[in-house]
XYZ file of C-alpha atoms in Angstrom:
764
model
C -57.508 55.651 -33.376
C -61.255 56.210 -32.028
C -61.055 53.566 -28.997
C -64.525 53.010 -26.915
C -63.282 53.534 -23.312
C -67.013 54.292 -22.089
C -68.360 50.752 -23.492
C -70.375 48.976 -20.764
C -69.703 46.594 -18.627
C -70.749 42.881 -19.468
C -73.340 42.110 -17.343
C -75.106 38.924 -19.326
C -75.279 35.617 -18.362
C -74.616 33.808 -21.465
C -71.213 34.462 -21.759
C -67.930 34.576 -20.473
C -67.631 37.679 -17.901
C -64.285 38.981 -18.035
C -63.839 43.145 -15.870
C -60.909 44.659 -14.982
C -58.448 42.490 -16.042
C -54.826 43.471 -15.575
C -52.500 40.818 -16.099
C -49.355 41.761 -17.648
C -50.016 44.465 -19.891
C -53.770 44.359 -19.899
C -55.437 47.887 -18.708
C -58.322 46.459 -16.864
C -59.972 45.128 -19.482
C -64.094 44.601 -19.682
C -65.117 41.671 -22.517
C -67.996 39.516 -22.736
C -67.232 36.127 -24.830
C -70.771 35.360 -25.732
C -70.886 30.712 -25.134
C -70.458 28.278 -27.767
C -69.742 29.944 -30.462
C -66.417 30.586 -32.076
C -64.441 33.775 -30.850
C -60.962 35.198 -32.532
C -58.773 36.896 -31.040
C -56.925 38.858 -33.194
C -54.411 41.867 -32.624
C -50.594 42.446 -33.244
C -47.658 40.471 -31.821
C -47.960 41.516 -27.865
C -51.449 43.722 -27.657
C -52.057 41.169 -25.103
C -54.376 38.279 -26.661
C -52.605 35.799 -24.828
C -53.451 37.486 -21.938
C -56.707 37.631 -22.467
C -57.598 34.327 -22.966
C -54.573 31.726 -21.767
C -53.624 33.718 -18.778
C -56.366 35.009 -17.368
C -59.687 33.103 -18.711
C -57.933 29.539 -19.677
C -56.135 30.449 -15.951
C -58.957 30.397 -13.804
C -60.874 27.989 -15.464
C -58.245 25.389 -14.549
C -57.377 27.361 -10.368
C -60.827 26.788 -9.731
C -61.548 23.135 -11.278
C -57.846 21.964 -9.335
C -60.180 23.531 -6.030
C -62.676 21.138 -6.485
C -60.508 18.543 -5.463
C -59.331 17.432 -2.260
C -56.505 18.708 -0.614
C -54.318 15.181 -0.732
C -55.106 15.702 -4.834
C -54.278 19.560 -5.005
C -50.590 19.265 -3.261
C -49.549 16.988 -6.609
C -51.080 18.793 -8.670
C -49.911 21.961 -10.765
C -50.735 24.894 -9.115
C -52.452 28.692 -10.666
C -52.393 31.998 -9.361
C -55.368 33.520 -9.735
C -55.412 36.230 -12.608
C -55.045 39.934 -12.063
C -58.992 40.002 -12.513
C -62.090 41.971 -10.309
C -63.959 40.125 -11.834
C -64.539 36.529 -13.897
C -67.763 35.107 -14.314
C -69.516 31.899 -16.263
C -66.323 29.759 -17.050
C -66.554 26.863 -17.764
C -63.548 23.881 -18.255
C -60.756 25.027 -20.005
C -59.206 22.556 -22.712
C -56.147 24.470 -24.266
C -54.267 22.752 -27.093
C -51.260 24.926 -27.287
C -48.246 25.044 -29.143
C -46.519 23.710 -26.528
C -43.875 21.405 -27.750
C -44.352 17.841 -26.631
C -41.611 16.681 -24.627
C -38.484 14.997 -26.130
C -39.838 11.106 -25.127
C -38.996 8.830 -27.226
C -41.467 6.722 -25.894
C -44.428 9.081 -27.587
C -45.429 9.131 -31.052
C -48.489 10.223 -33.020
C -49.512 6.998 -32.527
C -50.193 7.539 -28.494
C -50.327 11.001 -28.442
C -53.866 10.418 -30.732
C -54.832 6.954 -28.937
C -54.544 6.010 -32.387
C -52.401 3.430 -31.580
C -53.730 0.777 -28.562
C -57.026 0.732 -31.532
C -54.434 -0.779 -33.619
C -52.812 -2.629 -31.637
C -56.135 -4.286 -30.384
C -56.755 -4.904 -34.417
C -53.672 -7.077 -34.855
C -54.399 -8.906 -31.485
C -57.620 -10.010 -32.579
C -56.827 -10.485 -36.388
C -53.297 -10.673 -37.186
C -52.079 -14.221 -38.361
C -49.893 -15.497 -37.034
C -50.801 -14.482 -33.384
C -48.837 -13.487 -31.472
C -51.048 -12.875 -28.270
C -53.114 -9.763 -26.280
C -52.783 -6.446 -27.749
C -49.404 -5.175 -24.826
C -47.630 -7.445 -26.578
C -47.814 -5.313 -29.712
C -46.705 -2.249 -27.721
C -43.082 -1.192 -27.687
C -43.657 0.391 -24.285
C -44.816 -2.685 -23.065
C -42.232 -5.211 -21.524
C -43.667 -8.242 -23.889
C -43.644 -6.386 -27.255
C -40.469 -4.115 -26.869
C -37.837 -4.996 -28.401
C -35.456 -7.010 -26.016
C -32.034 -4.979 -27.636
C -33.136 -1.453 -27.379
C -35.877 -1.603 -24.554
C -38.354 -0.588 -27.409
C -37.320 2.552 -28.498
C -35.771 2.052 -32.358
C -32.480 3.391 -31.304
C -29.124 2.523 -29.396
C -26.788 4.654 -28.464
C -22.702 3.437 -28.653
C -20.151 5.283 -27.476
C -17.535 6.088 -29.507
C -14.785 5.315 -28.434
C -12.133 7.223 -30.924
C -13.796 10.862 -29.918
C -13.607 9.283 -26.510
C -9.877 8.684 -26.247
C -7.121 10.461 -27.521
C -4.260 8.037 -27.839
C -0.997 9.860 -27.772
C -1.567 11.516 -24.362
C -1.389 9.325 -21.014
C -3.999 9.084 -18.377
C -2.397 11.806 -16.760
C -2.405 14.229 -19.384
C -5.919 13.240 -19.759
C -6.387 11.339 -22.427
C -9.943 9.689 -21.194
C -11.617 13.108 -23.004
C -14.450 13.218 -21.071
C -15.689 16.054 -18.228
C -16.396 13.901 -15.437
C -13.124 11.855 -15.749
C -10.777 14.971 -15.997
C -7.451 15.001 -14.534
C -8.443 15.641 -11.002
C -11.534 13.882 -10.796
C -12.841 11.204 -8.791
C -13.269 9.176 -11.980
C -10.194 9.600 -13.174
C -8.584 8.738 -10.179
C -10.732 5.085 -9.911
C -7.770 4.419 -13.241
C -5.115 5.995 -12.369
C -5.449 4.679 -8.825
C -6.171 0.984 -9.826
C -2.402 -0.333 -10.690
C -4.018 -1.835 -13.834
C -2.153 1.052 -16.037
C 1.080 2.900 -16.196
C -0.706 6.454 -16.112
C 2.225 7.983 -17.660
C 2.395 6.175 -20.758
C 0.107 7.155 -23.976
C -2.891 4.976 -24.449
C -1.291 4.083 -28.101
C 1.200 2.011 -25.993
C -0.230 -0.233 -24.625
C -1.102 -4.306 -25.448
C -4.242 -4.809 -26.990
C -5.030 -6.590 -23.402
C -4.395 -3.128 -21.676
C -6.216 -1.272 -23.780
C -9.797 -3.669 -23.466
C -9.042 -3.845 -20.497
C -9.304 0.098 -20.354
C -12.579 0.570 -22.785
C -14.598 -2.484 -21.289
C -13.954 -4.320 -18.184
C -17.110 -4.772 -16.318
C -16.603 -5.488 -12.421
C -12.553 -6.201 -12.120
C -10.908 -6.370 -8.906
C -7.707 -4.565 -9.162
C -4.999 -7.059 -8.039
C -2.466 -4.772 -6.620
C -4.409 -1.160 -6.432
C -3.067 2.118 -5.238
C -3.788 3.215 -1.132
C -6.653 5.870 -2.903
C -8.374 3.302 -4.862
C -11.505 1.678 -2.918
C -10.468 -1.440 -0.909
C -13.754 -3.256 -1.644
C -14.302 -1.140 -5.341
C -14.249 -2.855 -8.921
C -12.705 -1.963 -11.966
C -14.731 -0.767 -14.475
C -14.278 0.458 -17.666
C -14.620 3.738 -19.334
C -17.368 2.448 -22.013
C -19.887 0.618 -19.693
C -19.318 3.380 -16.841
C -19.734 5.883 -19.093
C -22.525 3.824 -20.457
C -23.778 3.827 -16.666
C -23.792 6.769 -15.745
C -25.449 9.002 -18.585
C -27.075 6.392 -21.275
C -28.953 4.450 -19.105
C -30.105 7.365 -16.657
C -31.969 10.264 -17.015
C -29.924 13.291 -19.156
C -32.325 16.005 -18.541
C -30.562 17.605 -15.306
C -27.304 17.888 -16.902
C -24.719 21.197 -17.435
C -25.176 21.676 -20.952
C -21.043 21.174 -21.166
C -21.147 17.907 -20.355
C -24.678 17.643 -22.334
C -21.890 18.672 -25.420
C -19.807 16.311 -24.961
C -21.903 13.468 -24.348
C -23.651 14.418 -27.650
C -19.433 14.369 -28.858
C -18.314 11.058 -27.892
C -22.494 9.457 -28.822
C -23.676 8.233 -31.584
C -26.643 7.426 -31.966
C -28.405 4.177 -34.770
C -31.332 2.105 -36.011
C -31.162 -1.013 -33.501
C -29.655 -3.815 -35.666
C -32.020 -6.512 -33.783
C -35.242 -4.435 -34.816
C -34.319 -1.916 -37.575
C -35.980 0.451 -36.083
C -39.425 -1.047 -36.064
C -39.056 -0.665 -31.227
C -41.381 -4.323 -31.180
C -39.711 -8.218 -30.798
C -39.806 -10.486 -34.104
C -43.497 -11.924 -32.229
C -44.627 -8.930 -32.635
C -43.410 -8.422 -36.049
C -44.754 -11.630 -37.774
C -47.670 -11.136 -37.306
C -49.511 -9.168 -39.639
C -52.875 -8.275 -41.181
C -52.264 -9.033 -45.294
C -48.716 -8.646 -45.872
C -48.372 -5.621 -43.586
C -47.112 -6.214 -39.492
C -47.413 -3.516 -37.097
C -44.562 -1.835 -37.691
C -45.426 -1.681 -41.593
C -48.951 0.593 -40.561
C -47.049 2.689 -38.274
C -44.060 3.916 -40.395
C -47.123 4.426 -43.754
C -48.381 7.776 -43.803
C -51.586 8.211 -42.145
C -54.243 9.086 -45.485
C -52.160 5.654 -46.917
C -53.154 3.856 -43.454
C -56.584 4.879 -44.125
C -56.834 2.741 -46.944
C -55.406 -0.144 -45.232
C -58.433 0.150 -42.536
C -61.096 0.090 -45.061
C -59.919 -2.730 -46.665
C -60.454 -4.759 -43.719
C -63.629 -6.512 -44.172
C -64.324 -8.572 -41.060
C -67.585 -8.870 -39.380
C -66.169 -8.946 -35.901
C -64.246 -6.058 -36.136
C -65.993 -3.492 -38.017
C -66.673 -1.449 -34.709
C -63.033 -1.330 -34.189
C -62.071 -0.449 -37.806
C -64.253 1.981 -38.315
C -63.394 3.176 -35.271
C -59.913 3.486 -36.297
C -61.184 4.612 -39.533
C -62.417 7.940 -38.188
C -59.568 8.789 -36.153
C -57.206 8.264 -38.781
C -59.145 10.881 -40.804
C -59.685 13.035 -38.034
C -55.910 13.551 -38.405
C -56.216 13.944 -42.615
C -58.723 17.040 -41.916
C -56.233 18.815 -40.167
C -53.383 18.591 -42.937
C -51.561 16.076 -40.431
C -51.930 13.192 -43.058
C -48.203 13.069 -44.126
C -47.776 11.886 -40.803
C -46.669 8.166 -39.917
C -48.172 6.819 -36.317
C -44.936 6.194 -35.680
C -43.374 9.370 -36.154
C -42.185 10.470 -33.288
C -43.966 13.345 -30.369
C -41.010 15.133 -30.201
C -39.519 16.227 -33.268
C -43.285 17.670 -34.404
C -43.249 21.831 -34.656
C -45.674 23.464 -32.232
C -48.453 23.530 -34.867
C -47.726 20.081 -35.897
C -48.758 19.038 -31.993
C -51.587 21.805 -30.919
C -53.455 19.539 -33.973
C -52.774 16.018 -32.706
C -54.025 17.554 -29.580
C -56.915 18.177 -30.996
C -57.253 14.256 -32.486
C -57.034 13.659 -29.438
C -60.572 15.878 -27.866
C -62.702 14.993 -31.068
C -62.685 11.409 -30.055
C -64.445 12.705 -26.721
C -67.659 12.462 -26.197
C -67.913 15.713 -23.664
C -70.421 19.356 -23.635
C -69.896 22.455 -22.433
C -66.320 22.591 -22.833
C -65.156 26.065 -23.439
C -61.862 24.805 -26.273
C -58.731 27.105 -26.447
C -56.276 27.596 -28.994
C -53.172 29.414 -29.727
C -52.630 29.989 -33.273
C -53.867 26.609 -35.236
C -53.025 27.679 -38.100
C -49.663 27.736 -37.985
C -48.176 25.166 -40.367
C -50.420 24.473 -42.533
C -51.393 25.422 -46.110
C -54.095 28.124 -46.944
C -56.180 25.010 -48.489
C -55.923 23.282 -45.337
C -57.163 26.138 -43.119
C -60.604 24.753 -43.994
C -59.952 21.480 -42.211
C -59.292 22.981 -39.262
C -61.602 25.630 -38.999
C -64.714 22.547 -39.703
C -62.890 20.875 -36.626
C -63.297 23.864 -34.877
C -67.220 23.754 -36.219
C -67.732 20.210 -34.876
C -67.009 20.927 -31.118
C -69.248 24.365 -31.500
C -72.152 22.407 -32.684
C -71.293 19.152 -29.835
C -72.065 22.620 -27.535
C -68.580 23.824 -26.713
C -67.421 27.445 -27.127
C -64.108 27.474 -28.618
C -62.245 30.529 -28.185
C -59.190 30.960 -30.811
C -55.751 33.233 -30.999
C -54.821 33.363 -34.157
C -53.769 36.263 -37.212
C -55.131 34.029 -40.361
C -57.033 36.011 -42.736
C -59.174 32.396 -43.375
C -59.621 31.526 -39.912
C -61.091 35.082 -38.799
C -63.466 35.080 -41.594
C -65.135 31.833 -40.257
C -65.858 33.006 -36.666
C -68.873 33.864 -35.159
C -67.495 37.002 -33.252
C -63.895 38.696 -32.428
C -62.271 40.801 -29.752
C -59.490 42.600 -31.355
C -57.115 44.553 -29.375
C -54.597 46.536 -29.518
C -54.046 48.879 -30.685
C -50.279 48.198 -30.261
C -47.888 45.731 -29.033
C -46.878 45.958 -24.927
C -47.651 48.816 -23.404
C -48.523 50.370 -25.667
C -51.394 47.407 -26.139
C -53.593 45.888 -23.805
C -57.187 47.123 -24.575
C -60.098 45.942 -26.286
C -60.441 48.351 -30.025
C -63.129 46.049 -31.344
C -65.523 43.646 -30.266
C -68.073 42.161 -32.411
C -69.186 40.507 -35.323
C -66.366 40.015 -37.332
C -68.026 42.007 -40.656
C -67.756 44.948 -38.687
C -63.653 43.897 -38.143
C -62.632 45.298 -41.441
C -63.859 48.685 -41.225
C -62.867 49.087 -37.922
C -60.133 51.961 -37.419
C -57.191 48.680 -35.829
C -54.426 47.592 -36.607
C -56.392 44.596 -38.042
C -59.359 45.999 -39.530
C -56.737 48.237 -41.622
C -54.676 44.822 -42.633
C -57.728 43.076 -43.857
C -59.122 45.700 -45.871
C -56.031 46.390 -47.727
C -55.427 45.534 -51.325
C -53.179 42.313 -51.976
C -50.930 43.599 -54.057
C -47.973 40.606 -56.062
C -44.544 42.048 -56.834
C -43.747 43.299 -60.057
C -40.828 44.303 -60.815
C -38.285 40.887 -59.895
C -35.261 41.149 -58.737
C -32.467 40.115 -61.674
C -30.073 36.846 -59.735
C -27.334 36.644 -60.161
C -26.759 33.369 -60.608
C -28.265 29.522 -59.239
C -27.743 26.857 -56.590
C -27.622 23.813 -58.533
C -29.697 20.799 -57.023
C -29.647 17.757 -59.068
C -31.400 14.306 -58.598
C -32.532 15.376 -54.815
C -34.058 11.964 -53.382
C -33.851 12.694 -49.318
C -37.356 11.706 -47.385
C -39.986 11.970 -50.029
C -38.330 14.094 -52.390
C -38.465 12.287 -56.391
C -35.594 12.646 -57.626
C -35.223 16.540 -58.277
C -33.269 18.956 -59.821
C -33.808 22.811 -59.739
C -31.819 25.627 -59.340
C -32.291 28.167 -56.472
C -31.535 31.842 -58.002
C -29.323 33.690 -55.432
C -29.270 37.332 -55.228
C -33.051 37.237 -54.892
C -36.061 36.255 -52.575
C -36.908 32.346 -53.061
C -40.186 31.506 -51.612
C -40.725 27.352 -51.596
C -44.165 26.520 -50.973
C -46.597 23.540 -50.814
C -48.900 21.673 -48.743
C -47.435 20.726 -45.392
C -45.723 16.973 -45.756
C -44.775 18.267 -49.376
C -40.931 18.398 -49.313
C -39.794 21.560 -48.760
C -38.033 20.954 -45.753
C -36.667 18.290 -46.900
C -34.885 20.263 -50.471
C -34.392 23.785 -48.129
C -33.536 22.276 -44.747
C -32.152 19.352 -46.292
C -30.580 19.581 -49.913
C -29.401 23.506 -50.479
C -27.819 23.868 -47.130
C -26.121 20.121 -48.101
C -25.179 21.649 -51.709
C -24.147 25.023 -49.669
C -22.551 24.456 -46.722
C -22.040 28.205 -46.271
C -26.250 28.783 -45.957
C -27.081 29.656 -42.775
C -30.205 28.325 -42.121
C -32.242 29.858 -39.220
C -35.103 27.625 -37.866
C -37.363 27.611 -35.122
C -35.752 24.585 -32.783
C -35.177 25.235 -28.896
C -32.113 28.596 -28.692
C -30.321 26.119 -25.503
C -29.186 27.885 -22.319
C -32.104 27.219 -20.969
C -34.077 29.364 -18.524
C -31.868 31.757 -17.650
C -31.182 32.610 -21.224
C -32.857 35.833 -22.109
C -32.715 37.913 -25.846
C -30.144 40.269 -23.753
C -27.856 36.852 -23.265
C -28.962 36.037 -26.287
C -27.931 38.381 -28.786
C -24.368 39.578 -26.141
C -25.999 42.891 -24.865
C -25.867 41.736 -20.969
C -22.216 41.874 -19.945
C -21.740 45.612 -21.461
C -25.511 47.052 -19.184
C -23.272 45.249 -16.136
C -20.615 47.219 -16.947
C -22.484 49.674 -17.714
C -24.478 49.821 -14.338
C -21.149 48.490 -12.374
C -19.273 51.603 -13.744
C -21.828 54.147 -12.840
C -22.216 52.541 -9.277
C -18.855 51.902 -8.563
C -18.978 47.831 -8.171
C -18.359 44.655 -9.436
C -20.144 44.212 -12.888
C -21.141 40.540 -10.921
C -23.182 42.378 -8.709
C -25.998 42.441 -12.009
C -26.321 38.967 -12.312
C -28.685 36.517 -11.382
C -25.504 33.899 -12.606
C -23.476 35.445 -9.133
C -23.054 38.008 -6.805
C -26.045 39.743 -7.759
C -28.347 36.449 -7.539
C -31.866 36.264 -5.188
C -30.563 33.135 -2.556
C -33.733 32.497 -2.327
C -34.393 31.386 -5.630
C -30.935 31.646 -6.846
C -31.314 33.779 -9.716
C -34.049 31.958 -11.209
C -36.971 34.312 -10.460
C -38.907 30.853 -9.987
C -39.093 28.081 -7.123
C -39.649 24.747 -9.071
C -41.702 22.298 -7.088
C -41.135 18.867 -8.338
C -43.883 16.508 -8.630
C -42.490 13.628 -9.721
C -45.159 11.658 -11.824
C -46.159 15.665 -12.970
C -44.926 18.479 -14.728
C -42.399 20.702 -12.621
C -44.668 23.505 -11.067
C -43.322 26.729 -10.214
C -44.358 29.870 -8.813
C -42.885 32.951 -8.773
C -40.554 33.727 -6.011
C -41.591 35.867 -3.039
C -38.223 37.695 -1.582
C -37.538 38.449 -4.869
C -41.148 39.285 -6.099
C -39.467 37.476 -10.279
C -37.214 40.331 -10.247
C -34.173 37.090 -10.097
C -31.811 39.811 -7.697
C -31.265 40.082 -4.206
C -31.759 43.540 -2.044
C -28.108 45.062 -2.729
C -28.262 44.508 -6.480
C -31.478 45.856 -6.957
C -30.167 49.223 -4.161
C -28.023 50.792 -7.931
C -29.469 52.321 -10.882
C -28.582 53.590 -14.461
C -30.406 56.849 -14.784
C -32.828 56.078 -12.354
C -33.749 52.221 -13.056
C -32.385 49.297 -11.510
C -30.861 46.004 -13.759
C -34.120 44.502 -12.968
C -36.330 47.072 -14.395
C -34.114 48.024 -17.303
C -34.615 43.939 -18.201
C -38.606 44.515 -17.858
C -37.799 46.823 -20.490
C -39.017 46.222 -24.013
C -36.432 46.128 -27.191
C -38.977 49.186 -28.310
C -38.643 50.781 -24.879
C -35.204 50.063 -24.583
C -33.861 51.537 -27.877
C -34.963 54.837 -26.572
C -33.476 54.814 -23.460
C -30.173 53.119 -23.635
C -27.406 54.882 -26.370
C -24.495 52.151 -25.843
C -23.426 51.791 -29.219
C -23.300 47.887 -28.891
C -26.919 47.582 -26.780
C -28.370 50.166 -29.293
C -27.552 47.768 -32.697
C -28.746 44.566 -31.246
C -31.990 46.436 -29.754
C -32.715 47.717 -33.376
C -32.513 44.676 -34.908
C -34.645 43.025 -32.883
C -37.192 45.784 -33.825
C -36.111 45.431 -37.845
C -37.295 41.277 -37.384
C -40.451 41.997 -35.515
C -39.977 41.542 -31.683
C -40.176 45.539 -30.160
C -42.162 44.185 -27.848
C -39.877 40.936 -26.398
C -38.155 42.476 -22.946
C -34.510 42.412 -22.248
C -35.051 39.685 -19.791
C -37.647 37.415 -21.095
C -37.189 33.712 -20.441
C -35.853 32.048 -24.131
C -37.992 29.400 -22.256
C -41.339 31.150 -23.243
C -40.903 32.282 -26.854
C -43.216 30.853 -29.700
C -40.898 28.987 -32.144
C -41.588 32.052 -35.042
C -40.200 34.189 -32.080
C -37.053 31.559 -31.688
C -36.579 32.133 -35.158
C -36.749 35.543 -35.501
C -34.609 35.893 -32.645
C -31.638 34.279 -33.924
C -32.157 36.492 -37.458
C -31.960 39.287 -35.186
C -28.233 38.057 -33.979
C -26.864 36.634 -37.447
C -28.115 40.274 -38.887
C -24.717 41.550 -36.599
C -22.263 39.610 -39.226
C -25.030 38.812 -42.802
C -24.285 35.983 -44.581
C -24.930 35.250 -48.701
C -27.305 32.815 -47.983
C -30.021 32.560 -45.972
C -32.916 29.673 -45.397
C -35.686 30.844 -42.977
C -38.673 27.916 -41.872
C -41.616 29.334 -42.528
C -40.399 33.133 -40.576
C -44.088 34.732 -40.372
C -45.378 31.866 -37.597
C -47.402 33.852 -35.218
C -47.208 37.487 -36.993
C -50.128 39.694 -37.530
C -50.471 40.769 -40.906
C -48.685 44.407 -39.909
C -45.453 42.699 -38.789
C -45.361 40.872 -42.440
C -45.296 43.707 -43.605
C -42.420 44.596 -41.941
C -40.617 41.738 -41.828
C -40.839 42.065 -45.661
C -39.458 44.966 -46.139
C -36.438 43.830 -43.364
C -36.262 41.263 -46.370
C -36.394 43.296 -49.072
C -32.892 45.008 -47.530
C -30.861 41.979 -47.242
C -31.505 41.219 -50.347
C -30.812 44.272 -52.071
C -27.687 44.784 -50.274
C -26.798 41.057 -51.842
C -28.008 38.494 -49.197
C -29.940 35.330 -51.676
C -32.367 34.823 -49.085
C -34.569 31.519 -49.662
C -37.751 31.186 -47.084
C -40.071 27.962 -46.560
C -43.260 29.845 -46.274
C -47.422 29.596 -46.088
C -48.136 32.994 -45.744
C -49.745 34.351 -49.185
C -48.290 38.547 -48.565
C -44.031 36.443 -48.835
C -45.105 34.673 -51.680
C -46.391 37.389 -53.104
C -43.776 39.448 -52.508
C -41.393 36.801 -53.489
C -39.006 37.780 -56.565
C -39.001 33.300 -57.253
C -41.508 30.831 -56.367
C -40.688 26.857 -55.995
C -43.182 25.181 -55.219
C -43.017 21.601 -54.503
C -46.002 18.770 -53.992
C -48.905 18.282 -55.795
C -50.098 16.279 -52.501
C -48.007 14.921 -48.822
C -45.821 12.278 -48.367
C -45.643 9.701 -50.700
C -47.942 12.113 -53.284
C -45.405 15.417 -53.134
C -41.500 15.197 -53.664
C -41.704 17.047 -56.645
C -41.746 20.559 -58.319
C -44.782 21.676 -59.782
C -44.021 24.952 -60.477
C -40.780 27.419 -61.013
C -41.398 31.003 -61.668
C -42.355 35.074 -60.638
C -45.672 35.037 -58.421
C -46.950 36.934 -61.272
C -46.832 33.979 -63.166
C -48.060 31.412 -60.715
C -51.077 33.811 -60.456
C -52.048 33.740 -63.820
C -51.050 30.209 -64.896
C -50.058 27.836 -62.156
C -51.874 25.236 -60.894
C -52.342 23.079 -57.496
C -53.391 24.293 -54.303
C -50.385 27.008 -53.606
C -51.767 29.184 -57.368
C -55.287 28.603 -56.418
C -54.252 29.779 -52.803
C -52.444 32.880 -53.785
C -55.416 33.928 -56.506
C -57.808 33.914 -54.156
C -55.564 35.900 -52.166
C -54.887 38.167 -54.527
C -58.478 38.123 -55.746
C -57.912 37.381 -59.600
C -61.319 35.450 -59.513
């Protein structure tokens, strides 16, 4: 590949200047990013795009902004280290709109996250009848408005007594089936030493009064307790004790085992008092026309906008105009199917990023740098123009827009492009093309070759071996859908966001075929200590190799055991709790982030320490570690498009698409007959999509049925069968609008997906 290494260093003052950037895999990158323009950063996954945009440019902007505050404020703000670069100049304040999933805070909704909820509350306080009071009365986060039963959460947690108590066991035998009440624990001692029960008798033999006392007693003084019972203690039943300890307090720091057991014995359902509406009766009784504020929050945004437009009251016209404008922003970024009451924690990464964009559109600041991370993720091709229109509005207001993106439609919209590569990891980290978008398709780079390659549709489709029949599906917005999903082939399920794809595939199909394996983009689990090596089950084998070679115990090569750095306890970072702000993590000075202590790092395997092996990418490690169990797993990582992941990378840092492909890599060790995947191409470069499609072909040819919910048109074109849902989103969707081969869809299909496929294939 011809890469211009003699390119002159940027010196202009009309752009963001970066010289000698070496963050992560960047190799002394020099670049000038034009101000007040839209610049797209392209390149294969792992090529260094995010390292340059987020970890260098945006990080330095945030660091310098934080330094403008006084020391008292700085000490209470997140700390950003100085990026590894020789020079970074001409920065403006960076507003980062990434795909970080919102916290699972039950009190955050689409309405609160976009600042639309305050406008809705204000409108109800002004013209709602019967009047309920000021706007705070309509807030489920305010004691004056929240439902007193559920405290504004809309749901109530209940302890499942049958799951909690084993009636065939005695207290001594562990009748209370919860880890912190197990025999020998201090909580267990409160029950066996209370003197209220025969600790050796099965709970089934208790009288009704004894059973009620065991389960529900509240502050009872035991008349004749054992000496080991606290002298001043009161007896509390298992249910209120469990509720007080775990259901009315923060559970984020609970061990995984306790959290899993809590999920087993606790069920959640709609609050019986408010029906899930979160508000008290006075707030719910107030209406504008036929609708309460809860009705408004349950409507899709597109429908709600029509309701607001129909309000013709002179004194609130500025308020309704502002509300219609904000709702319009949500619709323009392809989120018109959402309701304002949708919990923020249920949004995908792409949805969350666009929600943050809507919040920014209501501001009047200029001269900022907006930074986006693959904002087209989860968007149907027909909706991408809505996103680019909002980016154009940001640019035209006098802002600089930086976008990390793979989508050709977003790339084509940019004013300037920086292509990173040529490969991933150590094979990337360089600028391989920089200039106008028009020149990128002619560049000798992976991105250039992909953009100029012809798009083809699968001609000879595979014959199905059978079908998975779904009858009368009504989940969520599905409208009595009946469809047969063919087996033995690759089926793409398409449609605009909110059309019912996931409801059909991840809901109804999995119900009909419980043996199908769903590979999702959700959290992987295991916390910050989990890595690709642990997730794929290869780390134990790797530790054994180190132990055998060095003649020591395998525990020396575990960052959770004897090998852990004593300062950070094997985490590699030091976490500072800033109370009302997000926790701040800094790299541990003693171990340099390796997580291991000095003795562990003194042992080697073929000249590499355990930390150095875990720092290898999957592709690098596959060429070095020949142990069959490890080599097979690493080969699967490469096949699913994750060759650039390091073995020791925290799973918390992975995107939704990466998490899904990591799950697929593990599943391929023992293939299932039917796989369901939800947008597996998320975050993939076009060349990586080709690699993933090759894997899909191998899986199907080996007898696997693949059902893929997908927007990427390369996947749609290469499928054997397409099921298109729509025609719109929310209440305007939920119907099958096309079934057949991709070629037939392109030639005679109607609707948004068929139109997009024809454009993709350049069929006119």
